[in-house]
mmCIF file of C-alpha atoms in Angstrom:
data_model
loop_
_atom_site.group_PDB
_atom_site.id
_atom_site.type_symbol
_atom_site.label_atom_id
_atom_site.label_comp_id
_atom_site.label_asym_id
_atom_site.label_seq_id
_atom_site.Cartn_x
_atom_site.Cartn_y
_atom_site.Cartn_z
ATOM 1 C CA UNK E 983 112.622 66.244 163.381
ATOM 2 C CA UNK E 984 115.798 64.829 161.842
ATOM 3 C CA UNK E 985 119.282 65.591 163.147
ATOM 4 C CA UNK E 986 122.670 64.968 161.517
ATOM 5 C CA UNK E 987 125.557 64.430 163.934
ATOM 6 C CA UNK E 988 129.075 64.439 162.528
ATOM 7 C CA UNK E 989 131.601 62.466 164.558
ATOM 8 C CA UNK E 990 128.754 60.516 166.133
ATOM 9 C CA UNK E 991 130.884 57.378 166.481
ATOM 10 C CA UNK E 992 133.408 59.253 168.615
ATOM 11 C CA UNK E 993 133.457 59.749 172.360
ATOM 12 C CA UNK E 994 131.347 62.890 172.817
ATOM 13 C CA UNK E 995 129.371 62.265 169.636
ATOM 14 C CA UNK E 996 128.190 58.835 170.778
ATOM 15 C CA UNK E 997 127.122 60.226 174.163
ATOM 16 C CA UNK E 998 125.237 63.000 172.407
ATOM 17 C CA UNK E 999 123.591 60.584 169.958
ATOM 18 C CA UNK E 1000 122.453 58.411 172.862
ATOM 19 C CA UNK E 1001 121.119 61.481 174.682
ATOM 20 C CA UNK E 1002 119.086 62.527 171.646
ATOM 21 C CA UNK E 1003 117.727 58.994 171.276
ATOM 22 C CA UNK E 1004 116.620 58.907 174.924
ATOM 23 C CA UNK E 1005 115.207 62.412 175.185
ATOM 24 C CA UNK E 1006 113.521 63.095 171.840
ATOM 25 C CA UNK E 1007 111.575 61.238 169.175
ATOM 26 C CA UNK E 1008 113.866 62.552 166.419
ATOM 27 C CA UNK E 1009 115.493 60.528 163.680
ATOM 28 C CA UNK E 1010 119.298 60.491 163.970
ATOM 29 C CA UNK E 1011 121.798 60.366 161.113
ATOM 30 C CA UNK E 1012 125.400 59.824 162.165
ATOM 31 C CA UNK E 1013 128.161 60.782 159.754
ATOM 32 C CA UNK E 1014 131.665 59.653 160.708
ATOM 33 C CA UNK E 1015 135.033 59.117 159.040
ATOM 34 C CA UNK E 1016 135.788 56.146 161.313
ATOM 35 C CA UNK E 1017 139.326 57.259 162.171
ATOM 36 C CA UNK E 1018 141.411 55.657 164.931
ATOM 37 C CA UNK E 1019 139.463 57.651 167.548
ATOM 38 C CA UNK E 1020 136.069 56.195 166.650
ATOM 39 C CA UNK E 1021 136.807 52.517 167.372
ATOM 40 C CA UNK E 1022 134.651 51.672 164.380
ATOM 41 C CA UNK E 1023 131.052 51.251 165.517
ATOM 42 C CA UNK E 1024 132.013 49.857 168.937
ATOM 43 C CA UNK E 1025 130.721 52.828 170.949
ATOM 44 C CA UNK E 1026 127.396 52.675 169.139
ATOM 45 C CA UNK E 1027 127.126 48.931 169.682
ATOM 46 C CA UNK E 1028 128.069 49.246 173.345
ATOM 47 C CA UNK E 1029 125.377 51.854 173.982
ATOM 48 C CA UNK E 1030 122.757 49.965 171.900
ATOM 49 C CA UNK E 1031 122.586 52.688 169.236
ATOM 50 C CA UNK E 1032 123.828 50.761 166.235
ATOM 51 C CA UNK E 1033 120.747 48.612 165.662
ATOM 52 C CA UNK E 1034 118.106 51.134 166.703
ATOM 53 C CA UNK E 1035 115.626 51.814 163.897
ATOM 54 C CA UNK E 1036 115.756 55.577 164.547
ATOM 55 C CA UNK E 1037 119.523 55.716 163.941
ATOM 56 C CA UNK E 1038 121.180 55.667 160.525
ATOM 57 C CA UNK E 1039 124.998 55.448 160.416
ATOM 58 C CA UNK E 1040 126.900 56.596 157.334
ATOM 59 C CA UNK E 1041 130.620 56.942 156.640
ATOM 60 C CA UNK E 1042 132.375 59.738 154.796
ATOM 61 C CA UNK E 1043 135.535 61.824 154.886
ATOM 62 C CA UNK E 1044 134.222 65.212 155.971
ATOM 63 C CA UNK E 1045 136.998 67.155 154.231
ATOM 64 C CA UNK E 1046 135.394 66.259 150.886
ATOM 65 C CA UNK E 1047 132.135 67.625 149.468
ATOM 66 C CA UNK E 1048 129.084 65.505 150.268
ATOM 67 C CA UNK E 1049 128.446 63.513 147.046
ATOM 68 C CA UNK E 1050 125.002 63.246 145.496
ATOM 69 C CA UNK E 1051 124.396 59.654 146.592
ATOM 70 C CA UNK E 1052 125.289 60.404 150.191
ATOM 71 C CA UNK E 1053 122.986 63.438 150.133
ATOM 72 C CA UNK E 1054 120.179 61.115 149.110
ATOM 73 C CA UNK E 1055 120.937 58.749 151.974
ATOM 74 C CA UNK E 1056 121.054 61.626 154.489
ATOM 75 C CA UNK E 1057 117.829 63.162 153.202
ATOM 76 C CA UNK E 1058 116.195 66.262 154.637
ATOM 77 C CA UNK E 1059 117.537 67.370 158.034
ATOM 78 C CA UNK E 1060 116.450 70.043 160.491
ATOM 79 C CA UNK E 1061 119.601 70.281 162.604
ATOM 80 C CA UNK E 1062 123.302 69.635 162.066
ATOM 81 C CA UNK E 1063 125.595 69.243 165.084
ATOM 82 C CA UNK E 1064 129.195 69.342 163.895
ATOM 83 C CA UNK E 1065 131.334 67.354 166.338
ATOM 84 C CA UNK E 1066 133.579 65.580 163.846
ATOM 85 C CA UNK E 1067 137.130 66.814 164.413
ATOM 86 C CA UNK E 1068 140.709 65.952 165.244
ATOM 87 C CA UNK E 1069 141.009 66.664 168.973
ATOM 88 C CA UNK E 1070 144.190 65.270 170.504
ATOM 89 C CA UNK E 1071 146.513 68.198 171.182
ATOM 90 C CA UNK E 1072 149.736 66.157 171.161
ATOM 91 C CA UNK E 1073 148.935 64.791 167.696
ATOM 92 C CA UNK E 1074 148.449 68.334 166.399
ATOM 93 C CA UNK E 1075 152.084 69.058 167.240
ATOM 94 C CA UNK E 1076 153.379 66.185 165.114
ATOM 95 C CA UNK E 1077 150.775 66.291 162.320
ATOM 96 C CA UNK E 1078 149.261 69.797 162.159
ATOM 97 C CA UNK E 1079 148.195 69.392 158.525
ATOM 98 C CA UNK E 1080 145.540 66.786 159.365
ATOM 99 C CA UNK E 1081 144.068 69.155 161.970
ATOM 100 C CA UNK E 1082 143.798 72.009 159.486
ATOM 101 C CA UNK E 1083 142.084 69.756 156.958
ATOM 102 C CA UNK E 1084 139.703 68.105 159.426
ATOM 103 C CA UNK E 1085 138.843 71.096 161.596
ATOM 104 C CA UNK E 1086 138.897 73.929 159.061
ATOM 105 C CA UNK E 1087 138.213 72.360 155.661
ATOM 106 C CA UNK E 1088 135.861 69.796 157.215
ATOM 107 C CA UNK E 1089 133.868 72.588 158.876
ATOM 108 C CA UNK E 1090 133.693 74.472 155.569
ATOM 109 C CA UNK E 1091 132.239 71.408 153.819
ATOM 110 C CA UNK E 1092 129.611 70.927 156.532
ATOM 111 C CA UNK E 1093 128.633 74.597 156.353
ATOM 112 C CA UNK E 1094 128.293 74.359 152.580
ATOM 113 C CA UNK E 1095 126.146 71.262 152.952
ATOM 114 C CA UNK E 1096 123.935 72.912 155.583
ATOM 115 C CA UNK E 1097 123.254 76.012 153.517
ATOM 116 C CA UNK E 1098 122.093 73.877 150.604
ATOM 117 C CA UNK E 1099 119.251 72.413 152.702
ATOM 118 C CA UNK E 1100 115.802 73.961 152.446
ATOM 119 C CA UNK E 1101 114.069 74.964 155.698
ATOM 120 C CA UNK E 1102 117.211 74.228 157.708
ATOM 121 C CA UNK E 1103 116.816 75.234 161.374
ATOM 122 C CA UNK E 1104 120.186 75.293 163.159
ATOM 123 C CA UNK E 1105 123.894 74.466 162.789
ATOM 124 C CA UNK E 1106 125.733 73.761 166.065
ATOM 125 C CA UNK E 1107 129.527 73.987 166.001
ATOM 126 C CA UNK E 1108 131.484 72.438 168.834
ATOM 127 C CA UNK E 1109 134.564 74.496 169.664
ATOM 128 C CA UNK E 1110 136.938 74.507 172.632
ATOM 129 C CA UNK E 1111 138.130 76.692 175.497
ATOM 130 C CA UNK E 1112 141.650 76.354 174.101
ATOM 131 C CA UNK E 1113 140.996 78.929 171.370
ATOM 132 C CA UNK E 1114 141.400 81.589 174.085
ATOM 133 C CA UNK E 1115 144.759 80.381 175.352
ATOM 134 C CA UNK E 1116 145.838 80.302 179.013
ATOM 135 C CA UNK E 1117 143.801 81.803 181.819
ATOM 136 C CA UNK E 1118 145.963 84.284 183.714
ATOM 137 C CA UNK E 1119 145.236 85.602 187.206
ATOM 138 C CA UNK E 1120 142.027 83.607 187.417
ATOM 139 C CA UNK E 1121 140.357 85.286 184.424
ATOM 140 C CA UNK E 1122 137.396 83.369 182.973
ATOM 141 C CA UNK E 1123 136.981 83.902 179.243
ATOM 142 C CA UNK E 1124 133.641 85.090 177.898
ATOM 143 C CA UNK E 1125 132.192 83.839 174.644
ATOM 144 C CA UNK E 1126 133.320 86.712 172.402
ATOM 145 C CA UNK E 1127 136.768 87.341 173.921
ATOM 146 C CA UNK E 1128 139.832 87.442 171.661
ATOM 147 C CA UNK E 1129 141.648 84.273 170.565
ATOM 148 C CA UNK E 1130 145.197 83.324 171.486
ATOM 149 C CA UNK E 1131 145.723 79.782 170.277
ATOM 150 C CA UNK E 1132 148.669 77.892 171.773
ATOM 151 C CA UNK E 1133 148.679 74.840 169.473
ATOM 152 C CA UNK E 1134 147.696 73.861 165.920
ATOM 153 C CA UNK E 1135 144.711 72.069 167.463
ATOM 154 C CA UNK E 1136 143.295 75.204 169.080
ATOM 155 C CA UNK E 1137 144.146 77.322 166.029
ATOM 156 C CA UNK E 1138 142.307 74.910 163.732
ATOM 157 C CA UNK E 1139 139.239 75.011 165.979
ATOM 158 C CA UNK E 1140 139.405 78.815 166.000
ATOM 159 C CA UNK E 1141 139.607 78.779 162.206
ATOM 160 C CA UNK E 1142 136.534 76.581 161.965
ATOM 161 C CA UNK E 1143 134.747 78.808 164.455
ATOM 162 C CA UNK E 1144 135.411 81.935 162.390
ATOM 163 C CA UNK E 1145 134.060 80.180 159.299
ATOM 164 C CA UNK E 1146 130.837 79.476 161.200
ATOM 165 C CA UNK E 1147 130.580 83.152 162.204
ATOM 166 C CA UNK E 1148 131.137 84.207 158.580
ATOM 167 C CA UNK E 1149 128.413 81.891 157.248
ATOM 168 C CA UNK E 1150 125.959 83.369 159.718
ATOM 169 C CA UNK E 1151 126.947 86.900 158.684
ATOM 170 C CA UNK E 1152 127.276 86.369 154.927
ATOM 171 C CA UNK E 1153 124.609 83.757 154.194
ATOM 172 C CA UNK E 1154 122.247 84.043 157.191
ATOM 173 C CA UNK E 1155 122.924 80.409 158.055
ATOM 174 C CA UNK E 1156 121.360 79.800 161.483
ATOM 175 C CA UNK E 1157 124.398 78.935 163.598
ATOM 176 C CA UNK E 1158 125.264 78.507 167.266
ATOM 177 C CA UNK E 1159 128.808 78.002 168.580
ATOM 178 C CA UNK E 1160 129.636 76.232 171.835
ATOM 179 C CA UNK E 1161 132.918 76.196 173.748
ATOM 180 C CA UNK E 1162 133.454 73.192 175.969
ATOM 181 C CA UNK E 1163 136.253 72.462 178.398
ATOM 182 C CA UNK E 1164 137.754 69.125 179.432
ATOM 183 C CA UNK E 1165 135.155 66.450 178.817
ATOM 184 C CA UNK E 1166 135.323 62.996 180.392
ATOM 185 C CA UNK E 1167 133.114 59.931 180.590
ATOM 186 C CA UNK E 1168 132.640 56.302 179.686
ATOM 187 C CA UNK E 1169 134.295 54.955 176.509
ATOM 188 C CA UNK E 1170 136.775 57.826 176.254
ATOM 189 C CA UNK E 1171 139.914 57.133 174.229
ATOM 190 C CA UNK E 1172 142.928 56.325 176.478
ATOM 191 C CA UNK E 1173 144.999 59.078 174.862
ATOM 192 C CA UNK E 1174 142.969 61.503 177.007
ATOM 193 C CA UNK E 1175 144.061 62.332 180.548
ATOM 194 C CA UNK E 1176 141.306 60.711 182.645
ATOM 195 C CA UNK E 1177 141.267 57.360 180.833
ATOM 196 C CA UNK E 1178 145.060 57.336 180.593
ATOM 197 C CA UNK E 1179 145.422 58.008 184.339
ATOM 198 C CA UNK E 1180 142.916 55.283 185.242
ATOM 199 C CA UNK E 1181 144.857 52.803 183.142
ATOM 200 C CA UNK E 1182 148.137 53.772 184.801
ATOM 201 C CA UNK E 1183 146.715 53.498 188.309
ATOM 202 C CA UNK E 1184 145.216 50.084 187.577
ATOM 203 C CA UNK E 1185 148.537 48.817 186.226
ATOM 204 C CA UNK E 1186 150.718 50.425 188.916
ATOM 205 C CA UNK E 1187 152.355 52.853 186.521
ATOM 206 C CA UNK E 1188 153.484 56.418 187.309
ATOM 207 C CA UNK E 1189 151.101 59.302 186.528
ATOM 208 C CA UNK E 1190 152.686 62.544 185.296
ATOM 209 C CA UNK E 1191 151.116 65.765 186.595
ATOM 210 C CA UNK E 1192 152.037 69.122 185.094
ATOM 211 C CA UNK E 1193 152.762 71.913 187.548
ATOM 212 C CA UNK E 1194 154.558 75.218 188.031
ATOM 213 C CA UNK E 1195 157.698 74.580 190.122
ATOM 214 C CA UNK E 1196 157.834 78.245 191.151
ATOM 215 C CA UNK E 1197 154.394 78.288 192.779
ATOM 216 C CA UNK E 1198 153.766 74.569 193.293
ATOM 217 C CA UNK E 1199 150.429 74.929 191.443
ATOM 218 C CA UNK E 1200 149.195 71.988 189.394
ATOM 219 C CA UNK E 1201 147.323 72.378 186.112
ATOM 220 C CA UNK E 1202 143.658 73.265 186.479
ATOM 221 C CA UNK E 1203 140.794 72.718 184.066
ATOM 222 C CA UNK E 1204 137.005 72.876 184.174
ATOM 223 C CA UNK E 1205 135.877 69.254 183.978
ATOM 224 C CA UNK E 1206 132.485 68.151 182.698
ATOM 225 C CA UNK E 1207 130.921 64.787 181.920
ATOM 226 C CA UNK E 1208 130.003 64.061 178.293
ATOM 227 C CA UNK E 1209 126.355 63.528 179.200
ATOM 228 C CA UNK E 1210 126.172 67.013 180.725
ATOM 229 C CA UNK E 1211 127.636 68.389 177.489
ATOM 230 C CA UNK E 1212 125.020 66.447 175.523
ATOM 231 C CA UNK E 1213 122.253 67.865 177.689
ATOM 232 C CA UNK E 1214 123.568 71.419 177.185
ATOM 233 C CA UNK E 1215 123.738 71.065 173.395
ATOM 234 C CA UNK E 1216 120.180 69.742 173.176
ATOM 235 C CA UNK E 1217 119.155 72.708 175.353
ATOM 236 C CA UNK E 1218 120.864 75.088 172.898
ATOM 237 C CA UNK E 1219 119.208 73.432 169.907
ATOM 238 C CA UNK E 1220 115.927 74.315 171.559
ATOM 239 C CA UNK E 1221 116.731 77.669 173.180
ATOM 240 C CA UNK E 1222 120.066 79.009 171.883
ATOM 241 C CA UNK E 1223 119.960 82.316 170.026
ATOM 242 C CA UNK E 1224 120.985 82.250 166.378
ATOM 243 C CA UNK E 1225 124.397 83.796 165.719
ATOM 244 C CA UNK E 1226 125.503 83.489 169.335
ATOM 245 C CA UNK E 1227 128.198 81.614 171.252
ATOM 246 C CA UNK E 1228 127.808 79.790 174.571
ATOM 247 C CA UNK E 1229 130.305 78.375 177.067
ATOM 248 C CA UNK E 1230 129.469 74.944 178.494
ATOM 249 C CA UNK E 1231 131.435 74.923 181.724
ATOM 250 C CA UNK E 1232 132.051 72.199 184.288
ATOM 251 C CA UNK E 1233 133.740 72.447 187.681
ATOM 252 C CA UNK E 1234 137.266 73.774 188.164
ATOM 253 C CA UNK E 1235 139.592 71.077 189.526
ATOM 254 C CA UNK E 1236 143.339 70.571 189.573
ATOM 255 C CA UNK E 1237 144.829 67.430 188.078
ATOM 256 C CA UNK E 1238 146.169 66.592 191.531
ATOM 257 C CA UNK E 1239 142.636 66.721 192.974
ATOM 258 C CA UNK E 1240 141.437 64.379 190.229
ATOM 259 C CA UNK E 1241 144.179 61.882 191.032
ATOM 260 C CA UNK E 1242 143.369 61.941 194.736
ATOM 261 C CA UNK E 1243 139.672 61.363 194.058
ATOM 262 C CA UNK E 1244 140.526 58.635 191.568
ATOM 263 C CA UNK E 1245 142.697 56.826 194.111
ATOM 264 C CA UNK E 1246 139.989 56.974 196.769
ATOM 265 C CA UNK E 1247 137.461 55.608 194.294
ATOM 266 C CA UNK E 1248 139.752 52.730 193.271
ATOM 267 C CA UNK E 1249 140.918 52.188 196.871
ATOM 268 C CA UNK E 1250 144.541 52.737 195.896
ATOM 269 C CA UNK E 1251 146.625 53.713 198.920
ATOM 270 C CA UNK E 1252 149.853 54.866 197.291
ATOM 271 C CA UNK E 1253 149.679 57.398 194.480
ATOM 272 C CA UNK E 1254 152.548 56.944 192.025
ATOM 273 C CA UNK E 1255 152.956 60.567 191.034
ATOM 274 C CA UNK E 1256 155.623 62.459 189.119
ATOM 275 C CA UNK E 1257 155.481 66.258 188.965
ATOM 276 C CA UNK E 1258 156.543 67.589 185.568
ATOM 277 C CA UNK E 1259 157.367 71.230 184.859
ATOM 278 C CA UNK E 1260 154.496 72.392 182.649
ATOM 279 C CA UNK E 1261 156.833 74.519 180.544
ATOM 280 C CA UNK E 1262 158.926 71.455 179.729
ATOM 281 C CA UNK E 1263 155.980 69.081 179.272
ATOM 282 C CA UNK E 1264 155.295 69.852 175.628
ATOM 283 C CA UNK E 1265 155.110 72.807 173.286
ATOM 284 C CA UNK E 1266 152.081 75.015 173.816
ATOM 285 C CA UNK E 1267 151.064 73.625 177.196
ATOM 286 C CA UNK E 1268 148.945 76.063 179.212
ATOM 287 C CA UNK E 1269 148.794 75.599 182.979
ATOM 288 C CA UNK E 1270 145.275 76.959 183.456
ATOM 289 C CA UNK E 1271 142.168 77.227 181.284
ATOM 290 C CA UNK E 1272 138.907 78.828 182.412
ATOM 291 C CA UNK E 1273 135.570 79.833 180.890
ATOM 292 C CA UNK E 1274 132.753 82.019 182.164
ATOM 293 C CA UNK E 1275 129.549 79.951 182.264
ATOM 294 C CA UNK E 1276 127.158 82.745 183.263
ATOM 295 C CA UNK E 1277 125.356 82.952 179.886
ATOM 296 C CA UNK E 1278 124.135 79.363 180.083
ATOM 297 C CA UNK E 1279 122.992 79.907 183.662
ATOM 298 C CA UNK E 1280 121.107 83.037 182.652
ATOM 299 C CA UNK E 1281 119.469 81.088 179.843
ATOM 300 C CA UNK E 1282 118.262 78.549 182.400
ATOM 301 C CA UNK E 1283 120.551 75.554 181.873
ATOM 302 C CA UNK E 1284 121.964 73.564 184.768
ATOM 303 C CA UNK E 1285 124.087 70.431 184.535
ATOM 304 C CA UNK E 1286 121.875 67.434 185.419
ATOM 305 C CA UNK E 1287 124.698 65.524 187.157
ATOM 306 C CA UNK E 1288 127.254 67.059 189.539
ATOM 307 C CA UNK E 1289 130.987 66.628 189.049
ATOM 308 C CA UNK E 1290 131.846 64.275 191.901
ATOM 309 C CA UNK E 1291 129.076 61.746 191.230
ATOM 310 C CA UNK E 1292 129.715 61.665 187.479
ATOM 311 C CA UNK E 1293 133.482 61.431 187.961
ATOM 312 C CA UNK E 1294 133.268 58.593 190.487
ATOM 313 C CA UNK E 1295 130.823 56.735 188.235
ATOM 314 C CA UNK E 1296 133.205 57.105 185.282
ATOM 315 C CA UNK E 1297 136.184 55.753 187.242
ATOM 316 C CA UNK E 1298 134.153 52.816 188.579
ATOM 317 C CA UNK E 1299 132.844 52.062 185.085
ATOM 318 C CA UNK E 1300 136.345 51.876 183.565
ATOM 319 C CA UNK E 1301 137.567 49.699 186.451
ATOM 320 C CA UNK E 1302 135.024 46.940 185.747
ATOM 321 C CA UNK E 1303 136.691 43.985 183.982
ATOM 322 C CA UNK E 1304 134.199 44.034 181.108
ATOM 323 C CA UNK E 1305 134.983 47.708 180.387
ATOM 324 C CA UNK E 1306 138.774 47.659 180.599
ATOM 325 C CA UNK E 1307 138.953 46.953 176.869
ATOM 326 C CA UNK E 1308 138.315 50.686 176.391
ATOM 327 C CA UNK E 1309 141.605 51.455 178.110
ATOM 328 C CA UNK E 1310 143.480 49.471 175.459
ATOM 329 C CA UNK E 1311 141.708 50.848 172.369
#
């Protein structure tokens, strides 16, 4: 088997590529634009992927059609996992155009490429819980619930998702869509909350936590380690039903709980915390997100590593002197 992974030099993509390398005998082709978020090939080098004979790394701007020469280099593939995307919500507020191009047009180009391949088996599209908007009154969104995007980021992911649905309906392209929630793990970019908070705690800086001043509630998310996401996607490559969507759900935790656990792990006695009104934090901020993970459970998938162990390991990994370079990338 041969698998093409777009965005494989990025945070989740590199974890997934490593997971495929360790748990299959497949050949891996990584296609990446090498934007600021990829850190070049550093993630692949750090996880010993770059020089492995089963891994081929190619560069391309995914918003453009795959040229003939690049098609030759990619060769025949059985699976395409489309992870390449713009993902940082704050950036989507200042530069929404790049998100539309990367997440909508880029998805279109990958779908077109996939449907040109003979004997193609499955296209996996990685979407987000944010397409559904805020979770109110504890509601957990199911896979086919309506969209209510709060930011250009979530809207662009919803647009890409609808393209995937249309290619399954119109062209019988074998597709599967996954919604993930807040993913964390080693080598994450410091623009993301976990890595950013670790850096601030290690340098004695103040950590901002969004909350509702009327209720005192802090933001909640379902948190999941990147390796658990990788395991779930490989599971869906093998067992996911064509034309379906699946929620990959972690454990629901407040940002305050994460900070308390982080401080205990780093043996920091005083938490430098500043509560920020979520409504004033930034445009489109939603206090709570939540997904229903029952479909994956019914299918037989269970996360291989629990939240607390994977979270503690991640914090300890970043705190090691040799790994702190990732907090400055």
